[in-house]
Short mmCIF file of C-alpha atoms in Angstrom, two decimals:
data_model
loop_
_atom_site.label_atom_id
_atom_site.label_comp_id
_atom_site.label_asym_id
_atom_site.label_seq_id
_atom_site.Cartn_x
_atom_site.Cartn_y
_atom_site.Cartn_z
CA MET A 95 240.26 129.18 104.42
CA GLU A 96 239.49 130.86 101.01
CA ARG A 97 236.85 130.87 98.43
CA THR A 98 237.49 131.78 94.70
CA GLY A 99 235.40 133.21 91.98
CA THR A 100 233.64 136.41 90.96
CA ILE A 101 233.22 138.24 94.29
CA LEU A 102 230.45 140.88 94.79
CA ARG A 103 232.47 143.11 96.89
CA GLY A 104 231.43 145.96 99.23
CA ARG A 105 228.22 147.95 99.41
CA GLU A 106 228.13 148.43 95.69
CA PHE A 107 228.69 144.80 94.99
CA GLU A 108 231.50 145.43 92.54
CA PRO A 109 232.17 142.20 90.73
CA VAL A 110 235.93 141.29 91.06
CA GLU A 111 237.67 138.10 90.11
CA GLY A 112 239.75 136.71 92.96
CA ARG A 113 239.64 135.06 96.33
CA VAL A 114 238.09 135.81 99.73
CA VAL A 115 240.54 134.87 102.58
CA ILE A 116 238.77 133.93 105.90
CA ASP A 117 240.79 133.88 109.05
CA ASP A 118 240.65 131.39 111.87
CA ASP A 119 238.03 133.47 113.76
CA GLY A 120 235.64 133.19 110.81
CA CYS A 121 236.11 136.86 109.67
CA ILE A 122 237.10 138.14 106.13
CA GLU A 123 240.84 138.74 106.32
CA ALA A 124 241.23 139.99 102.72
CA ILE A 125 239.85 140.20 99.30
CA GLU A 126 242.54 139.52 96.66
CA GLU A 127 242.08 140.41 92.97
CA THR A 128 243.67 137.85 91.02
CA PRO A 129 242.93 135.51 88.04
CA VAL A 130 241.20 132.32 89.26
CA GLU A 131 239.79 129.32 87.47
CA SER A 132 236.51 129.16 89.38
CA ASP A 133 233.12 130.28 87.81
CA ASP A 134 231.54 130.62 91.23
CA ILE A 135 229.78 133.83 92.13
CA ILE A 136 230.25 134.82 95.86
CA LEU A 137 227.94 137.20 97.64
CA PRO A 138 226.97 137.97 101.15
CA ALA A 139 224.44 135.51 102.66
CA PHE A 140 220.90 136.88 102.91
CA VAL A 141 219.18 138.50 105.96
CA ASN A 142 215.47 137.93 105.93
CA ALA A 143 214.29 141.14 107.64
CA HIS A 144 210.79 139.94 108.45
CA THR A 145 209.39 136.47 109.03
CA HIS A 146 206.69 134.70 110.86
CA ILE A 147 207.86 131.16 110.85
CA GLY A 148 205.65 129.86 113.77
CA ASP A 149 202.95 129.40 111.12
CA SER A 150 205.08 126.89 109.32
CA ILE A 151 202.51 124.20 110.48
CA ALA A 152 199.88 125.88 108.28
CA LYS A 153 201.43 126.33 104.78
CA GLU A 154 198.82 127.36 102.23
CA ALA A 155 196.07 127.36 104.78
CA GLY A 156 193.12 129.85 104.53
CA GLY A 157 193.01 130.44 100.84
CA GLY A 158 190.55 133.21 100.07
CA LEU A 159 190.46 134.68 103.52
CA SER A 160 191.21 138.33 104.21
CA LEU A 161 194.24 139.46 106.01
CA GLU A 162 192.32 140.05 109.16
CA GLU A 163 190.76 136.50 109.01
CA LEU A 164 194.15 134.99 108.46
CA VAL A 165 196.48 136.65 110.95
CA ALA A 166 194.67 139.09 113.21
CA PRO A 167 195.18 138.32 116.96
CA PRO A 168 193.73 136.75 118.90
CA ASP A 169 191.40 134.61 116.69
CA GLY A 170 192.69 134.80 113.13
CA LEU A 171 193.07 131.35 111.45
CA LYS A 172 196.87 131.46 112.24
CA HIS A 173 196.40 132.06 115.96
CA ARG A 174 193.86 129.28 116.18
CA LEU A 175 196.09 126.77 114.50
CA LEU A 176 199.06 127.85 116.69
CA ARG A 177 196.98 127.22 119.79
CA ASP A 178 195.90 123.76 118.64
CA ALA A 179 199.36 122.56 117.77
CA SER A 180 201.71 120.82 120.19
CA ARG A 181 205.09 122.22 121.28
CA ASN A 182 206.75 119.53 119.26
CA GLU A 183 204.82 120.15 116.08
CA LEU A 184 205.62 123.85 116.23
CA VAL A 185 209.32 123.44 116.92
CA THR A 186 209.65 120.73 114.15
CA ALA A 187 207.90 122.88 111.60
CA MET A 188 209.94 125.91 112.45
CA GLU A 189 213.12 123.76 112.17
CA GLN A 190 212.26 122.65 108.86
CA SER A 191 211.64 126.25 107.51
CA LEU A 192 214.85 127.43 109.01
CA ARG A 193 216.73 124.55 107.41
CA PHE A 194 215.28 125.40 104.05
CA MET A 195 216.29 129.04 104.65
CA GLN A 196 219.84 127.93 105.59
CA GLN A 197 220.05 125.84 102.33
CA ALA A 198 218.77 128.81 100.28
CA GLY A 199 221.48 131.10 101.53
CA THR A 200 219.91 132.81 104.44
CA ALA A 201 222.24 133.66 107.39
CA ALA A 202 219.64 135.30 109.58
CA CYS A 203 216.02 136.11 109.97
CA LEU A 204 214.18 138.65 112.11
CA ASP A 205 211.17 136.72 113.42
CA PHE A 206 208.14 138.34 114.88
CA ARG A 207 207.70 135.75 117.58
CA GLU A 208 204.47 134.83 119.03
CA GLY A 209 204.03 132.90 122.21
CA GLY A 210 205.74 135.08 124.76
CA VAL A 211 208.92 133.69 126.50
CA GLU A 212 207.97 130.25 125.61
CA GLY A 213 207.72 131.20 122.01
CA VAL A 214 211.25 132.55 122.25
CA ARG A 215 212.47 129.31 123.66
CA MET A 216 210.81 127.27 120.96
CA LEU A 217 212.56 129.30 118.21
CA GLU A 218 215.86 128.80 120.15
CA ASP A 219 215.28 125.04 120.03
CA ALA A 220 214.30 125.04 116.43
CA ALA A 221 217.52 126.73 115.47
CA ASP A 222 219.77 124.99 117.86
CA ASP A 223 221.59 122.67 115.35
CA LEU A 224 221.46 125.00 112.44
CA ALA A 225 223.85 127.61 111.07
CA ILE A 226 221.31 130.37 110.91
CA ASP A 227 220.67 133.21 113.46
CA ALA A 228 217.02 133.07 114.13
CA LEU A 229 216.36 136.31 116.04
CA SER A 230 213.33 136.66 118.20
CA PHE A 231 211.44 139.94 117.98
CA ALA A 232 209.16 138.75 120.71
CA ARG A 233 205.49 139.76 121.26
CA GLY A 234 203.20 139.44 124.12
CA SER A 235 205.20 140.83 127.04
CA VAL A 236 208.21 142.79 128.20
CA ASP A 237 209.65 139.50 129.58
CA ALA A 238 209.51 137.92 126.18
CA MET A 239 211.44 140.95 124.84
CA HIS A 240 214.01 140.42 127.50
CA ALA A 241 214.25 136.72 126.56
CA GLY A 242 214.69 137.50 122.83
CA ASN A 243 216.46 139.89 120.73
CA GLY A 244 213.97 142.69 120.46
CA PHE A 245 210.24 143.49 120.40
CA GLY A 246 207.98 143.03 117.35
CA ALA A 247 204.65 144.85 117.67
CA SER A 248 201.56 143.80 115.60
CA GLY A 249 200.35 147.30 115.04
CA ALA A 250 199.46 150.49 116.67
CA ASN A 251 195.72 149.93 116.17
CA ASP A 252 195.98 146.74 118.05
CA ASP A 253 197.33 148.11 121.34
CA ASN A 254 199.24 150.91 123.05
CA PHE A 255 202.92 149.92 123.08
CA ASP A 256 204.30 152.76 125.00
CA GLN A 257 205.40 150.56 127.97
CA GLU A 258 206.92 148.00 125.59
CA ARG A 259 208.74 150.70 123.66
CA THR A 260 210.17 152.18 126.78
CA ALA A 261 211.27 148.85 128.10
CA THR A 262 212.95 147.81 124.72
CA ARG A 263 214.79 151.16 124.56
CA GLU A 264 216.01 150.75 128.12
CA ALA A 265 217.14 147.18 127.28
CA GLY A 266 219.21 148.48 124.29
CA LYS A 267 217.19 146.31 121.80
CA PRO A 268 215.51 147.09 118.63
CA PHE A 269 211.74 147.75 118.38
CA GLY A 270 209.83 147.00 115.21
CA ILE A 271 206.16 147.41 114.40
CA HIS A 272 203.78 146.73 111.53
CA ALA A 273 202.44 149.86 109.95
CA GLY A 274 200.43 150.77 106.93
CA GLU A 275 199.67 147.27 105.88
CA VAL A 276 195.90 147.47 105.55
CA ASP A 277 195.39 151.30 105.45
CA GLU A 278 197.07 154.44 106.64
CA SER A 279 195.39 154.64 110.08
CA ASP A 280 198.15 153.12 112.10
CA ILE A 281 201.09 154.81 110.45
CA ASN A 282 201.31 158.02 112.56
CA PRO A 283 200.77 156.18 115.91
CA ALA A 284 203.54 153.86 114.89
CA LEU A 285 205.94 156.58 114.00
CA ASP A 286 204.99 158.38 117.25
CA LEU A 287 206.67 155.45 119.06
CA ASP A 288 210.04 156.17 117.30
CA PRO A 289 210.55 152.64 116.35
CA ASP A 290 213.82 151.21 115.11
CA PHE A 291 212.09 149.89 111.91
CA LEU A 292 208.73 149.59 110.32
CA VAL A 293 207.21 146.65 108.43
CA HIS A 294 205.06 146.86 105.27
CA MET A 295 204.17 150.43 104.79
CA VAL A 296 201.76 149.78 101.79
CA HIS A 297 199.61 152.83 102.26
CA PRO A 298 201.70 156.00 103.28
CA GLU A 299 200.29 159.28 102.41
CA GLN A 300 202.36 162.38 101.77
CA VAL A 301 202.48 163.41 105.39
CA HIS A 302 203.75 160.01 106.36
CA LEU A 303 206.40 160.07 103.58
CA GLU A 304 207.67 163.48 104.90
CA ARG A 305 207.85 161.99 108.47
CA ILE A 306 209.74 159.01 107.22
CA ALA A 307 212.21 161.27 105.35
CA ASP A 308 212.77 163.31 108.51
CA SER A 309 213.22 160.35 110.83
CA GLU A 310 215.00 158.03 108.28
CA ILE A 311 213.39 155.01 110.03
CA PRO A 312 214.22 151.82 108.01
CA ILE A 313 211.30 150.01 106.44
CA VAL A 314 210.97 146.23 105.65
CA VAL A 315 208.85 145.52 102.74
CA CYS A 316 207.28 142.21 101.94
CA PRO A 317 205.98 142.46 98.34
CA ARG A 318 204.87 138.75 97.80
CA SER A 319 202.96 138.72 101.13
CA ASN A 320 201.19 141.98 100.24
CA LEU A 321 200.08 140.63 96.96
CA VAL A 322 198.75 137.40 98.48
CA THR A 323 196.76 139.17 101.09
CA ASP A 324 195.47 141.73 98.51
CA VAL A 325 196.41 144.69 100.59
CA GLY A 326 198.28 146.40 97.72
CA LEU A 327 201.94 147.11 97.05
CA SER A 328 204.21 149.62 98.76
CA PRO A 329 205.40 152.68 96.83
CA TYR A 330 208.94 151.22 96.70
CA GLU A 331 210.68 153.86 94.76
CA GLU A 332 209.14 156.73 96.84
CA LEU A 333 210.10 154.86 100.10
CA HIS A 334 213.66 154.26 98.74
CA GLU A 335 214.00 157.96 98.02
CA ARG A 336 213.36 158.69 101.74
CA THR A 337 214.86 155.91 103.87
CA THR A 338 216.64 152.58 103.90
CA LEU A 339 214.62 149.52 102.70
CA ALA A 340 215.04 145.89 103.67
CA LEU A 341 213.34 142.83 102.44
CA GLY A 342 211.31 140.11 104.18
CA THR A 343 209.32 137.05 103.22
CA ASP A 344 206.64 137.50 106.00
CA ASN A 345 204.43 134.44 106.86
CA VAL A 346 205.48 130.93 105.94
CA MET A 347 201.73 130.22 105.79
CA LEU A 348 201.63 132.42 102.68
CA ASN A 349 205.02 132.20 101.16
CA SER A 350 208.17 130.09 101.06
CA PRO A 351 210.94 131.90 102.98
CA SER A 352 213.09 132.17 99.91
CA MET A 353 215.01 135.48 99.40
CA PHE A 354 215.71 134.49 95.81
CA ARG A 355 211.94 134.56 95.05
CA GLU A 356 211.41 137.82 96.98
CA MET A 357 214.23 139.56 95.16
CA GLU A 358 213.05 138.40 91.74
CA PHE A 359 209.54 139.43 92.39
CA LEU A 360 210.41 142.88 93.68
CA ALA A 361 212.89 143.37 90.67
CA LYS A 362 210.18 142.63 88.09
CA LEU A 363 207.42 144.74 89.61
CA SER A 364 209.41 147.79 90.52
CA GLU A 365 212.10 150.14 89.19
CA LEU A 366 214.52 149.66 91.91
CA PRO A 367 217.92 148.78 90.52
CA ALA A 368 219.30 145.21 91.19
CA THR A 369 222.18 146.58 93.29
CA GLU A 370 219.65 148.24 95.70
CA ILE A 371 217.48 145.06 95.91
CA LEU A 372 220.50 142.94 96.76
CA ARG A 373 221.33 145.49 99.49
CA MET A 374 217.80 145.14 100.75
CA ALA A 375 218.28 141.38 100.94
CA THR A 376 221.69 141.60 102.79
CA VAL A 377 223.25 144.51 104.56
CA ASN A 378 220.30 146.50 105.10
CA GLY A 379 218.55 143.88 107.13
CA ALA A 380 221.74 143.13 108.83
CA GLU A 381 222.20 146.66 109.96
CA ILE A 382 218.60 146.82 111.49
CA ALA A 383 219.58 143.90 113.70
CA ASP A 384 223.14 145.18 114.29
CA LEU A 385 224.75 142.06 112.78
CA GLU A 386 228.35 141.95 111.78
CA TYR A 387 227.84 140.54 108.30
CA GLY A 388 225.84 141.44 105.07
CA LEU A 389 228.73 142.57 103.10
CA ILE A 390 232.00 141.23 101.74
CA GLU A 391 234.49 143.52 103.31
CA PRO A 392 237.62 142.82 105.39
CA GLY A 393 236.79 142.66 109.06
CA ARG A 394 233.23 141.43 108.47
CA GLU A 395 232.09 138.07 109.70
CA ALA A 396 232.27 135.62 106.78
CA ARG A 397 228.65 134.74 106.06
CA LEU A 398 228.88 133.97 102.38
CA LEU A 399 226.84 132.42 99.69
CA VAL A 400 228.56 130.65 96.79
CA LEU A 401 226.61 130.18 93.59
CA GLY A 402 227.63 128.00 90.70
CA GLY A 403 228.14 130.47 87.99
CA ASP A 404 228.33 127.59 85.50
CA SER A 405 224.93 126.26 86.43
CA ASP A 406 222.53 125.76 83.55
CA ASN A 407 220.73 128.67 84.94
CA LEU A 408 223.38 131.13 85.45
CA ILE A 409 226.04 130.32 82.83
CA GLY A 410 226.46 133.07 80.25
CA ALA A 411 225.15 135.87 82.58
CA ARG A 412 226.80 139.22 81.60
CA ASP A 413 225.79 141.06 84.74
CA PRO A 414 226.22 138.86 87.96
CA VAL A 415 224.41 141.23 90.24
CA ARG A 416 221.30 141.20 87.96
CA ALA A 417 221.59 137.46 87.54
CA VAL A 418 221.63 136.99 91.34
CA VAL A 419 218.59 139.16 91.91
CA ARG A 420 216.50 138.35 88.84
CA ARG A 421 217.17 134.68 88.04
CA ALA A 422 219.22 132.78 90.70
CA GLY A 423 217.56 130.20 93.02
CA VAL A 424 218.11 127.49 95.43
CA ASP A 425 219.22 125.08 92.72
CA ASP A 426 222.09 127.37 91.96
CA VAL A 427 223.52 127.26 95.47
CA ARG A 428 226.81 125.47 95.64
CA GLU A 429 227.80 126.37 99.27
CA VAL A 430 226.83 128.36 102.21
CA VAL A 431 229.87 129.49 104.33
CA SER A 432 229.23 130.37 107.91
CA GLY A 433 232.22 131.82 109.73
CA ALA A 434 234.99 129.26 110.09
CA ASP A 435 232.53 126.31 109.25
CA VAL A 436 231.51 125.32 105.80
CA ASP A 437 227.94 124.00 105.24
CA GLU A 438 227.45 122.23 102.11
CA SER A 439 223.96 123.06 100.86
CA ALA A 440 221.55 120.69 99.21
CA SER A 441 219.90 122.02 96.11
#
């Protein structure tokens, strides 16, 4: 199988005209530079590095509430709605969000999964017939972590996660934790756990920035969510200088799980270059979860996103990377390629 067009190749997303050759195992066999007739833009499919898709049942609920009133366990609005919903309602709503994500070019999401072991099973059921890797960073118990793909802690002010951190390390799975979302008080305790990644980091002080630089712990930022909840915006450039950043869309209650929207928003409120933002939306999240895709390179799993470069929105773009980051959207998606299978995406 092959796909032709302008290929955003490697970690620098160098635009080359040619074809991507995919072998029978669904891996990239070669990238051949050659003149082609296609106007398509071929890039790695996205990795959404932080989601809460369980609250897909409550989109746009809770307008005007504070972050604590919305999502704080155990009695934030989100948690009350989750308790009141049936299993079938929850699975159906998650499946719908996952289907949208797949159609919008997302190959994987790292979901902080409520509901313990049963919550992990529900996400598995929701993703069962879809070509998207829905990874459970389970919450609630060590058993849930063992059932899922890792542990996703709410925050160091909510509980002492020493036992869960030790168990996750022994299981060889990643441990992530929210930190610095509302204020700086939970950042040092979160860093003390030596997590594999942090989420949000809106309010780091100089001492935290120094610790982040020393540890090089990756950070997942969620700019649209932070704006909606009025907690502020992360110091993206300062964090980028010190560690690897990835990008997440956070709660489906608050935002559509569109990486196109997240990239455009970040590009237009920060000084980060488009190439770096595209890395945040692809390979950086993939590496947090130890996934074998996120870049177009020989030997990588072929999880690709094909955009119509001749669409009314993208035609005439002089810089394909900037065009992808700052202006592309779901309507420009021509195809999502998942390994050896091709999934025609609805626009």
